[in-house]
Amino acid sequence: MRENKNDEESLESSRTVANITHHSIMYAPKCLVIVSRQDYIDTFRNCLGIIYTVWVENLGVPLETLVGNLVGCVLVPPPGGPQVRFSIGAGDRQALQPPAAPPMPVTHTSVHMLLRLLGIHNSVTLWCAVMSEHKVLLVSLAGARLSAVCRALAALMFPFRYAHVYIPLLPAGLAEVLATPTPFLIGVHSSLKEEVSELLDVIIADLDTGSLHIPPSVNIPRPEGKLLSSLQDSLALVLQPELRSADSAFAPPPPVQSLPQMLDKEIRAVFMRTLAKLLQGYRHCLTIIRIHPSPVLTFHKAGFLGARGLSQCPFAVRLLDSMFFNGLVAERGPPWRPTDIWDDLVLNLPEQLRLESLNSDLELSHIQELAMQLHYNENPNPQIFQQRILRPPEGAESRIHQPPLPTLCAARVQQVIDERAATNNLEKLQAIRLPAPRIIPPAAPPTGAVELTQLLLTNSARRLEVLRSCIAAIFECRYADARKSFPAVLRALRAPNARTALVNDLASRLPTNKHILHHHQFDLIVRYINFCFSLLRSQGLISC
């Protein structure tokens, strides 16, 4: 009893110490969280690490001061603004660099991580699934991977914006959200892998094993023909530049591999060029209706698909019917607005493709030029700033005696915020000039874009096709079909090339001067020939 009493007295005496607690006292886990609309993940992580270090190491700086400086002292400039250097009051030095253009996503190395974890084939398949509004679920043991890959997939959609359910890390208690009928892009911890495996219409990507599970009932449309092969070949060229000279008898030294930050931008450049090839000439199909108080933009989907020969391409049809494309038309449809990298790419891509057809080595240089623009957008300030971030010593989290986390005083935090707000200089932020709007050129028409696998039929080609089909129906004794197309054939015969095609087709089917025709065959063919003679006679090309 005496020993127990002494233990209780020592325990009570230890509780009176403000900074150190007894190792037998257990506390509920605490989590420090920053909630913000700003997209500066690394800066938030550094600030949380500084707050944790000050608390664990008992550096003597009140936590209210750190939180107040973080909330009230740091002025985040808008995109295109200058670099902001600040400190939250713990002897740290940090810098905040906004991107150069507002709509451009910031990825750092997340896109490179996506390709490194899943490979080219699975990454392209997953991108097609997101672009075609399928349900995509990411699984990993690391929450950082889930957040980075979700960010990468959303960035690879540029200039589109993901418009459905987007949850980089879904809590286990909200797993029923996966049963929603709407498309989503969600990440879950691997501990829920068994539960999510029963979903019948969800595409599951395991980031730890690099596997991709596609249910049998799900059909993912992909770009057809050379567009898909060009995308995969360009990705292989960027990630494995030694492929060009791998089979050379005297192979040159292997090229220097780009840094992960630049590889990230080169991969993004490949996907941007693919979307620009697919949508080349889309501005020619935009119509502005000005009878309303505000202009209304409409897009002629059928005209665009017909002009590009994409009517039978499920990927293109699905993309134009998506919510993403409606947002693109509303955001980038107006002809008078600020421009960015995408508008310049759409304008210059036809000439780049023409040069690449003459010299294939220019493809990689064009990709790298676009990657440099993306890199400059994330790092517009060339000056290198050496940051100083406080970190706890190794093994600090395993100490037996840990100081208790104090309850923050809201009044003290508000006082610090008010003091910093009174000294902030808002004139610099107000003096930032946004990009000036300008007229958006329509660029090349839809017919002058990338070469497609399907035949692009012009009006004259369609008329010749109708003529040949009608002649084939006559000689195959399908008179009903021939009579249905009779008026269209008469209109087509007004063109000289159609009359030449009629003569050539009849000559190939009637090789000799003596040929027996059925009554209906003779009637239709003679009517076509008489129409041609009457047309030539009316034009004065022949005499009676």
Coordinates of C-alpha atoms in Angstrom, one line a residue:
M1 CA 0.0 0.0 0.0
R2 CA 2.8 2.4 0.8
E3 CA 4.4 1.8 -2.6
N4 CA 1.2 2.4 -4.4
K5 CA 0.7 5.6 -2.4
N6 CA 4.1 6.8 -3.4
D7 CA 3.4 6.0 -7.0
E8 CA 0.2 8.0 -6.8
E9 CA 2.0 11.0 -5.2
S10 CA 4.7 10.9 -7.9
L11 CA 2.0 10.7 -10.6
E12 CA 0.2 13.7 -9.1
S13 CA 3.4 15.6 -8.9
S14 CA 4.2 14.9 -12.5
R15 CA 0.8 16.3 -13.6
T16 CA 1.7 19.7 -12.1
V17 CA 4.5 20.1 -14.6
A18 CA 3.2 22.1 -17.6
N19 CA 5.6 20.9 -20.2
I20 CA 6.2 17.2 -19.4
T21 CA 3.7 14.5 -18.6
H22 CA 4.1 11.1 -17.2
H23 CA 4.5 8.3 -19.8
S24 CA 1.6 6.3 -18.4
I25 CA -0.9 9.1 -19.2
M26 CA -2.7 8.4 -22.4
Y27 CA -4.3 11.0 -24.7
A28 CA -6.5 10.7 -27.6
P29 CA -4.7 11.2 -31.0
K30 CA -4.7 14.8 -32.2
C31 CA -4.5 15.9 -35.8
L32 CA -3.4 19.3 -37.1
V33 CA -5.4 20.3 -40.2
I34 CA -5.3 23.4 -42.4
V35 CA -8.5 24.0 -44.4
S36 CA -8.0 26.4 -47.3
R37 CA -9.2 27.1 -50.9
Q38 CA -5.6 27.7 -51.9
D39 CA -3.7 25.0 -53.7
Y40 CA -0.4 25.1 -52.0
I41 CA 0.0 21.6 -50.5
D42 CA 3.8 21.8 -49.9
T43 CA 3.5 25.2 -48.1
F44 CA 0.7 23.9 -45.8
R45 CA 2.8 20.8 -45.0
N46 CA 5.8 22.9 -44.1
C47 CA 3.6 25.2 -41.8
L48 CA 2.1 22.2 -40.0
G49 CA 5.6 20.7 -39.6
I50 CA 6.8 24.0 -38.0
I51 CA 3.9 24.1 -35.6
Y52 CA 4.6 20.5 -34.6
T53 CA 8.3 21.2 -34.1
V54 CA 7.7 24.2 -31.9
W55 CA 5.3 22.2 -29.8
V56 CA 7.5 19.0 -29.5
E57 CA 10.8 20.9 -28.9
N58 CA 9.2 23.5 -26.6
L59 CA 10.9 26.4 -28.4
G60 CA 9.1 29.0 -26.4
V61 CA 7.0 30.4 -29.2
P62 CA 3.3 30.5 -28.5
L63 CA 1.2 28.4 -30.8
E64 CA -1.3 31.2 -31.0
T65 CA 1.4 33.4 -32.6
L66 CA 2.2 30.8 -35.3
V67 CA -1.5 30.3 -36.1
G68 CA -2.3 34.0 -36.1
N69 CA 0.7 34.8 -38.4
L70 CA -0.3 31.9 -40.8
V71 CA -3.9 33.1 -41.1
G72 CA -3.5 36.9 -40.9
C73 CA 0.1 37.6 -42.1
V74 CA 0.4 35.6 -45.3
L75 CA -1.2 37.4 -48.3
V76 CA -1.6 34.9 -51.1
P77 CA -1.4 36.8 -54.4
P78 CA -3.6 35.8 -57.4
P79 CA -2.2 33.9 -60.3
G80 CA 0.3 36.0 -62.2
G81 CA 1.3 37.8 -59.0
P82 CA 4.8 38.1 -57.5
Q83 CA 6.5 35.7 -55.2
V84 CA 5.7 36.2 -51.5
R85 CA 8.3 35.6 -48.8
F86 CA 7.1 35.2 -45.2
S87 CA 7.6 33.7 -41.8
I88 CA 5.1 32.5 -39.3
G89 CA 7.3 33.6 -36.4
A90 CA 9.4 30.5 -35.6
G91 CA 12.6 31.6 -37.3
D92 CA 11.5 30.1 -40.6
R93 CA 11.8 31.5 -44.1
Q94 CA 9.3 30.4 -46.7
A95 CA 8.3 31.5 -50.2
L96 CA 4.9 31.3 -51.9
Q97 CA 5.0 31.4 -55.7
P98 CA 1.6 31.6 -57.5
P99 CA 1.4 30.2 -61.1
A100 CA 1.7 32.6 -64.0
A101 CA -1.7 31.8 -65.6
P102 CA -5.0 31.2 -63.7
P103 CA -6.5 28.2 -65.4
M104 CA -3.3 26.1 -65.7
P105 CA -3.0 23.3 -63.2
V106 CA 0.0 22.9 -61.0
T107 CA 1.3 19.3 -60.7
H108 CA 5.0 19.5 -59.6
T109 CA 5.8 15.7 -60.1
S110 CA 2.4 14.1 -59.7
V111 CA 1.9 13.3 -63.4
H112 CA 5.4 11.6 -63.5
M113 CA 4.4 9.6 -60.4
L114 CA 1.2 8.4 -62.2
L115 CA 3.2 7.1 -65.2
R116 CA 5.9 5.6 -62.9
L117 CA 3.3 3.7 -60.8
L118 CA 1.0 2.4 -63.6
G119 CA 3.0 2.5 -66.8
I120 CA 2.1 3.9 -70.2
H121 CA -0.7 1.5 -71.1
N122 CA -2.6 1.5 -67.8
S123 CA -2.1 5.3 -67.5
V124 CA -3.6 5.9 -70.9
T125 CA -6.5 3.6 -70.2
L126 CA -7.2 5.3 -67.0
W127 CA -7.1 8.7 -68.7
C128 CA -9.6 7.5 -71.3
A129 CA -11.9 6.3 -68.5
V130 CA -11.8 9.7 -66.8
M131 CA -12.3 11.5 -70.1
S132 CA -15.3 9.3 -71.0
E133 CA -17.0 9.9 -67.6
H134 CA -16.5 6.5 -66.0
K135 CA -16.3 5.7 -62.3
V136 CA -12.6 5.5 -61.3
L137 CA -11.4 4.3 -57.9
L138 CA -7.7 4.5 -56.8
V139 CA -6.4 2.2 -54.1
S140 CA -3.1 2.6 -52.2
L141 CA -1.5 2.3 -48.8
A142 CA -0.3 5.9 -49.0
G143 CA -2.6 8.8 -48.9
A144 CA 0.0 11.0 -50.5
R145 CA -0.1 8.8 -53.6
L146 CA -3.8 8.9 -53.8
S147 CA -3.9 12.7 -53.6
A148 CA -1.0 13.1 -56.2
V149 CA -2.6 10.7 -58.7
C150 CA -6.0 12.3 -58.4
R151 CA -4.4 15.6 -59.0
A152 CA -2.5 14.2 -62.0
L153 CA -5.5 12.7 -63.7
A154 CA -7.4 16.0 -63.3
A155 CA -4.5 17.9 -64.7
L156 CA -4.1 15.6 -67.7
M157 CA -7.7 16.6 -68.7
F158 CA -6.6 20.2 -69.4
P159 CA -8.2 22.3 -70.9
F160 CA -11.2 20.4 -69.5
R161 CA -12.1 20.6 -65.8
Y162 CA -13.3 17.6 -63.9
A163 CA -16.9 18.2 -63.0
H164 CA -18.0 15.2 -61.1
V165 CA -17.4 13.8 -57.6
Y166 CA -13.7 14.3 -56.7
I167 CA -12.5 12.9 -53.4
P168 CA -8.7 12.2 -53.3
L169 CA -9.0 10.3 -49.9
L170 CA -12.3 8.9 -48.9
P171 CA -12.8 8.1 -45.2
A172 CA -13.7 4.5 -44.4
G173 CA -17.0 5.6 -42.8
L174 CA -18.2 7.0 -46.1
A175 CA -17.6 4.0 -48.2
E176 CA -21.3 3.9 -49.3
V177 CA -20.5 6.9 -51.5
L178 CA -19.0 4.4 -54.0
A179 CA -22.5 3.2 -54.8
T180 CA -23.4 6.5 -56.3
P181 CA -24.7 6.3 -59.9
T182 CA -22.8 9.3 -61.0
P183 CA -19.2 9.3 -62.3
F184 CA -16.5 9.9 -59.8
L185 CA -12.7 10.0 -59.2
I186 CA -12.1 8.8 -55.6
G187 CA -9.1 7.4 -53.7
V188 CA -9.4 4.9 -50.8
H189 CA -7.0 3.2 -48.5
S190 CA -5.9 -0.4 -49.3
S191 CA -7.6 -1.6 -46.2
L192 CA -10.9 -1.3 -48.1
K193 CA -9.7 -3.3 -51.1
E194 CA -11.9 -6.3 -50.3
E195 CA -15.0 -4.2 -49.9
V196 CA -14.6 -2.2 -53.1
S197 CA -13.8 -5.4 -55.2
E198 CA -17.5 -6.2 -55.3
L199 CA -18.4 -3.0 -57.3
L200 CA -19.5 -4.1 -60.7
D201 CA -19.2 -0.8 -62.7
V202 CA -16.1 0.8 -61.1
I203 CA -12.6 0.8 -62.6
I204 CA -10.1 0.1 -59.9
A205 CA -6.4 1.1 -60.1
D206 CA -4.0 -0.3 -57.5
L207 CA -1.2 2.2 -57.3
D208 CA 1.0 -0.1 -55.2
T209 CA 1.0 -3.0 -57.5
G210 CA 0.5 -1.1 -60.8
S211 CA -2.6 -3.2 -61.8
L212 CA -5.8 -2.0 -63.4
H213 CA -9.1 -3.9 -63.0
I214 CA -11.8 -3.2 -65.6
P215 CA -15.1 -5.0 -65.0
P216 CA -16.5 -7.0 -67.9
S217 CA -19.6 -4.8 -68.1
V218 CA -17.5 -1.6 -68.6
N219 CA -16.4 -0.6 -72.1
I220 CA -13.8 2.2 -72.1
P221 CA -13.7 4.1 -75.5
R222 CA -10.3 5.0 -76.8
P223 CA -9.0 7.3 -79.5
E224 CA -8.9 5.4 -82.7
G225 CA -6.2 4.9 -85.3
K226 CA -3.1 7.0 -85.3
L227 CA -4.2 9.3 -82.5
L228 CA -3.9 6.5 -79.9
S229 CA -0.7 5.1 -81.3
S230 CA 0.8 8.6 -81.5
L231 CA 0.0 9.2 -77.9
Q232 CA 1.6 6.0 -76.7
D233 CA 4.7 6.4 -79.0
S234 CA 5.2 10.0 -77.8
L235 CA 5.0 8.9 -74.1
A236 CA 7.5 6.1 -74.8
L237 CA 9.8 8.7 -76.5
V238 CA 9.6 11.0 -73.5
L239 CA 10.1 8.3 -70.9
Q240 CA 12.6 6.3 -72.8
P241 CA 14.5 8.6 -75.2
E242 CA 17.1 5.9 -75.9
L243 CA 14.6 4.0 -78.0
R244 CA 15.4 6.1 -81.1
S245 CA 19.0 4.8 -81.3
A246 CA 18.6 1.4 -79.6
D247 CA 19.0 -0.5 -82.8
S248 CA 21.8 1.6 -84.3
A249 CA 25.0 -0.3 -85.2
F250 CA 27.0 2.5 -83.7
A251 CA 24.7 3.8 -81.0
P252 CA 25.5 7.3 -79.7
P253 CA 25.8 7.9 -76.0
P254 CA 22.5 7.7 -74.2
P255 CA 20.7 11.0 -73.9
V256 CA 20.6 12.7 -70.5
Q257 CA 17.4 11.8 -68.7
S258 CA 15.3 14.9 -67.7
L259 CA 14.6 15.7 -64.1
P260 CA 11.3 14.5 -62.6
Q261 CA 10.0 18.0 -62.7
M262 CA 10.6 18.3 -66.4
L263 CA 9.5 14.8 -67.2
D264 CA 6.2 15.7 -65.5
K265 CA 5.7 18.7 -67.9
E266 CA 6.8 16.7 -70.9
I267 CA 4.1 14.1 -70.2
R268 CA 1.5 16.8 -69.8
A269 CA 2.7 18.3 -73.1
V270 CA 2.0 14.9 -74.8
F271 CA -1.5 14.7 -73.5
M272 CA -2.2 18.4 -74.3
R273 CA -1.0 17.8 -77.9
T274 CA -3.3 14.8 -78.2
L275 CA -6.3 16.7 -77.1
A276 CA -5.4 19.6 -79.4
K277 CA -5.1 17.2 -82.4
L278 CA -8.5 15.7 -81.5
L279 CA -10.2 19.2 -81.1
Q280 CA -8.4 20.9 -84.0
G281 CA -10.7 23.4 -85.6
Y282 CA -13.4 23.2 -82.9
R283 CA -13.7 27.0 -82.9
H284 CA -15.1 26.9 -86.5
C285 CA -18.2 25.0 -85.1
L286 CA -19.0 27.6 -82.4
T287 CA -22.0 29.9 -82.9
I288 CA -22.7 33.0 -80.8
I289 CA -26.3 33.9 -80.4
R290 CA -26.6 37.6 -79.4
I291 CA -30.4 38.0 -79.2
H292 CA -30.3 37.4 -75.5
P293 CA -29.0 40.0 -72.9
S294 CA -25.8 38.0 -72.7
P295 CA -24.4 36.1 -75.7
V296 CA -25.2 32.3 -75.8
L297 CA -22.6 29.9 -77.2
T298 CA -23.6 26.8 -79.0
F299 CA -21.4 24.1 -80.6
H300 CA -22.4 22.2 -83.7
K301 CA -21.4 18.7 -82.6
A302 CA -22.7 16.9 -85.7
G303 CA -20.9 19.3 -88.0
F304 CA -17.6 18.9 -86.2
L305 CA -17.8 15.1 -86.1
G306 CA -18.7 15.0 -89.7
A307 CA -16.0 17.3 -90.8
R308 CA -13.4 15.4 -88.9
G309 CA -14.7 12.0 -89.8
L310 CA -15.2 11.1 -86.1
S311 CA -18.9 10.2 -86.3
Q312 CA -18.0 6.5 -85.6
C313 CA -15.4 7.3 -83.0
P314 CA -16.9 6.4 -79.6
F315 CA -14.3 8.4 -77.7
A316 CA -14.9 11.6 -79.6
V317 CA -18.7 11.2 -79.4
R318 CA -18.5 10.5 -75.7
L319 CA -16.2 13.5 -75.1
L320 CA -18.4 16.0 -76.9
D321 CA -21.5 14.8 -75.0
S322 CA -19.8 15.2 -71.6
M323 CA -20.1 17.9 -69.0
F324 CA -16.4 18.7 -69.5
F325 CA -17.0 19.8 -73.0
N326 CA -19.9 22.0 -72.1
G327 CA -17.7 23.7 -69.6
L328 CA -15.0 24.1 -72.2
V329 CA -17.4 25.8 -74.6
A330 CA -18.7 28.2 -71.9
E331 CA -15.2 29.0 -70.7
R332 CA -13.2 29.2 -73.9
G333 CA -15.9 29.8 -76.5
P334 CA -16.0 33.6 -76.3
P335 CA -13.8 35.2 -79.0
W336 CA -12.6 38.0 -76.7
R337 CA -10.9 36.9 -73.6
P338 CA -7.4 36.4 -72.1
T339 CA -5.4 33.6 -73.7
D340 CA -3.1 31.0 -72.3
I341 CA -0.8 28.1 -73.5
W342 CA -3.7 26.1 -74.8
D343 CA -4.9 28.8 -77.3
D344 CA -1.3 29.2 -78.6
L345 CA -1.0 25.4 -79.0
V346 CA -4.2 25.1 -81.0
L347 CA -3.1 27.9 -83.2
N348 CA 0.4 26.6 -83.9
L349 CA -0.2 22.8 -83.9
P350 CA -1.1 22.4 -87.7
E351 CA 2.2 24.0 -88.7
Q352 CA 4.1 21.9 -86.1
L353 CA 2.5 18.7 -87.5
R354 CA 3.5 19.6 -91.0
L355 CA 7.1 20.1 -90.0
E356 CA 7.1 16.9 -88.0
S357 CA 5.9 15.0 -91.1
L358 CA 9.0 16.2 -92.9
N359 CA 11.4 15.6 -89.9
S360 CA 10.3 13.3 -87.2
D361 CA 13.0 14.5 -84.8
L362 CA 11.2 17.8 -84.4
E363 CA 8.4 16.1 -82.4
L364 CA 10.5 15.7 -79.3
S365 CA 11.7 19.3 -79.5
H366 CA 8.2 20.6 -79.9
I367 CA 7.1 18.6 -76.8
Q368 CA 10.0 20.0 -74.8
E369 CA 9.2 23.6 -75.9
L370 CA 5.6 23.1 -74.6
A371 CA 7.0 21.5 -71.4
M372 CA 9.2 24.5 -70.8
Q373 CA 6.1 26.8 -71.0
L374 CA 4.3 24.6 -68.5
H375 CA 7.4 24.6 -66.2
Y376 CA 7.6 28.4 -66.5
N377 CA 3.9 28.6 -65.5
E378 CA 4.6 26.9 -62.2
N379 CA 8.0 28.6 -61.7
P380 CA 7.7 32.1 -63.2
N381 CA 10.4 33.5 -60.8
P382 CA 13.9 32.4 -61.9
Q383 CA 15.5 33.5 -58.6
I384 CA 16.2 30.6 -56.2
F385 CA 15.1 31.3 -52.7
Q386 CA 16.6 29.1 -50.0
Q387 CA 13.9 28.3 -47.6
R388 CA 14.4 27.4 -43.9
I389 CA 11.9 24.9 -42.6
L390 CA 12.0 23.7 -39.0
R391 CA 11.9 20.0 -38.5
P392 CA 11.8 17.9 -35.4
P393 CA 14.9 15.7 -34.7
E394 CA 14.9 12.1 -35.7
G395 CA 13.0 10.0 -33.2
A396 CA 11.1 12.8 -31.6
E397 CA 7.8 11.1 -32.1
S398 CA 9.0 8.1 -30.1
R399 CA 9.9 9.9 -26.9
I400 CA 8.3 8.6 -23.7
H401 CA 7.7 12.0 -22.2
Q402 CA 5.7 14.2 -24.6
P403 CA 4.5 17.7 -23.8
P404 CA 0.7 18.1 -23.8
L405 CA -0.8 20.1 -26.7
P406 CA -2.3 23.2 -25.1
T407 CA -5.7 24.5 -26.0
L408 CA -5.3 27.5 -28.2
C409 CA -6.8 30.8 -27.1
A410 CA -9.1 32.1 -29.8
A411 CA -8.9 35.6 -28.5
R412 CA -5.1 35.6 -28.6
V413 CA -5.2 34.2 -32.2
Q414 CA -7.6 36.9 -33.2
Q415 CA -5.4 39.6 -31.7
V416 CA -2.4 38.4 -33.7
I417 CA -4.5 38.4 -36.8
D418 CA -5.7 41.9 -36.2
E419 CA -2.2 43.2 -35.5
R420 CA -0.8 41.6 -38.7
A421 CA -3.8 42.8 -40.8
A422 CA -3.1 46.4 -39.8
T423 CA 0.4 46.2 -41.1
N424 CA -0.3 44.3 -44.3
N425 CA 0.3 46.2 -47.5
L426 CA -2.6 45.4 -49.8
E427 CA -1.6 47.9 -52.5
K428 CA 0.8 45.5 -54.1
L429 CA -1.9 42.9 -54.6
Q430 CA -4.3 45.5 -55.9
A431 CA -1.7 46.7 -58.4
I432 CA -1.4 43.3 -60.1
R433 CA -2.4 43.5 -63.7
L434 CA -4.4 40.6 -65.0
P435 CA -3.8 39.4 -68.6
A436 CA -5.4 41.6 -71.1
P437 CA -8.1 40.0 -73.3
R438 CA -7.6 39.8 -77.0
I439 CA -9.3 38.3 -80.1
I440 CA -9.0 34.5 -80.3
P441 CA -8.1 33.5 -83.9
P442 CA -10.2 30.5 -85.2
A443 CA -7.0 28.6 -86.2
A444 CA -7.2 25.9 -88.9
P445 CA -10.5 24.5 -90.0
P446 CA -11.6 21.0 -88.9
T447 CA -10.7 19.4 -92.2
G448 CA -7.0 20.5 -92.0
A449 CA -6.1 18.8 -88.8
V450 CA -4.7 15.4 -88.0
E451 CA -4.8 12.5 -90.4
L452 CA -7.6 10.0 -89.4
T453 CA -8.2 6.4 -90.2
Q454 CA -11.7 7.0 -91.5
L455 CA -12.2 8.5 -94.9
L456 CA -13.1 12.2 -94.9
L457 CA -15.8 12.6 -97.5
T458 CA -16.4 16.0 -99.1
N459 CA -19.6 16.8 -100.9
S460 CA -18.4 15.8 -104.3
A461 CA -17.0 12.5 -102.9
R462 CA -20.3 11.7 -101.3
R463 CA -22.1 12.3 -104.6
L464 CA -19.7 10.0 -106.4
E465 CA -20.3 7.4 -103.7
V466 CA -24.1 7.7 -104.2
L467 CA -23.6 7.3 -108.0
R468 CA -21.5 4.2 -107.7
S469 CA -24.0 2.7 -105.2
C470 CA -26.8 3.3 -107.6
I471 CA -25.1 1.7 -110.6
A472 CA -24.2 -1.3 -108.4
A473 CA -27.8 -1.6 -107.4
I474 CA -29.0 -1.5 -111.0
F475 CA -26.7 -4.4 -112.1
E476 CA -27.5 -6.4 -109.0
C477 CA -31.2 -6.1 -109.8
R478 CA -32.0 -4.1 -106.7
Y479 CA -34.3 -1.7 -108.6
A480 CA -36.1 -0.3 -105.5
D481 CA -32.8 0.9 -104.1
A482 CA -31.8 2.3 -107.4
R483 CA -35.0 4.3 -107.8
K484 CA -34.7 5.7 -104.3
S485 CA -31.3 7.3 -105.1
F486 CA -32.4 8.3 -108.7
P487 CA -33.0 12.0 -107.8
A488 CA -29.7 12.3 -106.0
V489 CA -27.9 10.7 -108.9
L490 CA -29.4 13.2 -111.3
R491 CA -28.2 16.1 -109.1
A492 CA -24.7 14.5 -109.0
L493 CA -24.5 14.2 -112.8
R494 CA -24.5 18.0 -113.1
A495 CA -20.8 17.9 -112.1
P496 CA -18.3 16.9 -114.9
N497 CA -16.4 14.5 -112.6
A498 CA -19.7 12.6 -111.9
R499 CA -20.4 12.2 -115.6
T500 CA -16.9 10.9 -116.1
A501 CA -17.4 8.5 -113.2
L502 CA -20.6 7.2 -114.8
V503 CA -18.9 6.5 -118.1
N504 CA -16.0 4.7 -116.5
D505 CA -18.3 2.6 -114.2
L506 CA -20.5 1.6 -117.2
A507 CA -17.4 0.7 -119.3
S508 CA -16.1 -1.5 -116.5
R509 CA -19.4 -3.3 -116.2
L510 CA -20.1 -3.6 -120.0
P511 CA -16.7 -4.6 -121.5
T512 CA -18.2 -5.5 -124.9
N513 CA -20.4 -3.8 -127.4
K514 CA -23.0 -6.5 -127.2
H515 CA -24.6 -6.9 -123.8
I516 CA -28.1 -7.9 -122.8
L517 CA -29.9 -5.8 -120.2
H518 CA -33.1 -6.3 -118.4
H519 CA -35.9 -3.9 -119.0
H520 CA -35.5 -2.0 -115.7
Q521 CA -31.7 -1.9 -116.1
F522 CA -32.0 -0.5 -119.7
D523 CA -34.6 2.1 -118.6
L524 CA -32.6 3.5 -115.7
I525 CA -29.3 3.6 -117.6
V526 CA -30.8 5.3 -120.7
R527 CA -32.5 7.9 -118.5
Y528 CA -29.1 8.7 -116.9
I529 CA -27.4 9.0 -120.4
N530 CA -30.3 11.1 -121.8
F531 CA -30.0 13.4 -118.8
C532 CA -26.3 13.9 -119.4
F533 CA -26.9 14.6 -123.1
S534 CA -29.6 17.1 -122.4
L535 CA -27.4 18.8 -119.8
L536 CA -24.5 19.1 -122.3
R537 CA -26.9 20.3 -125.0
S538 CA -28.2 23.1 -122.7
Q539 CA -24.7 24.2 -122.0
G540 CA -23.9 24.3 -125.7
L541 CA -21.2 21.7 -125.4
I542 CA -22.8 19.4 -128.0
S543 CA -25.2 20.0 -130.9
C544 CA -28.3 18.1 -131.9

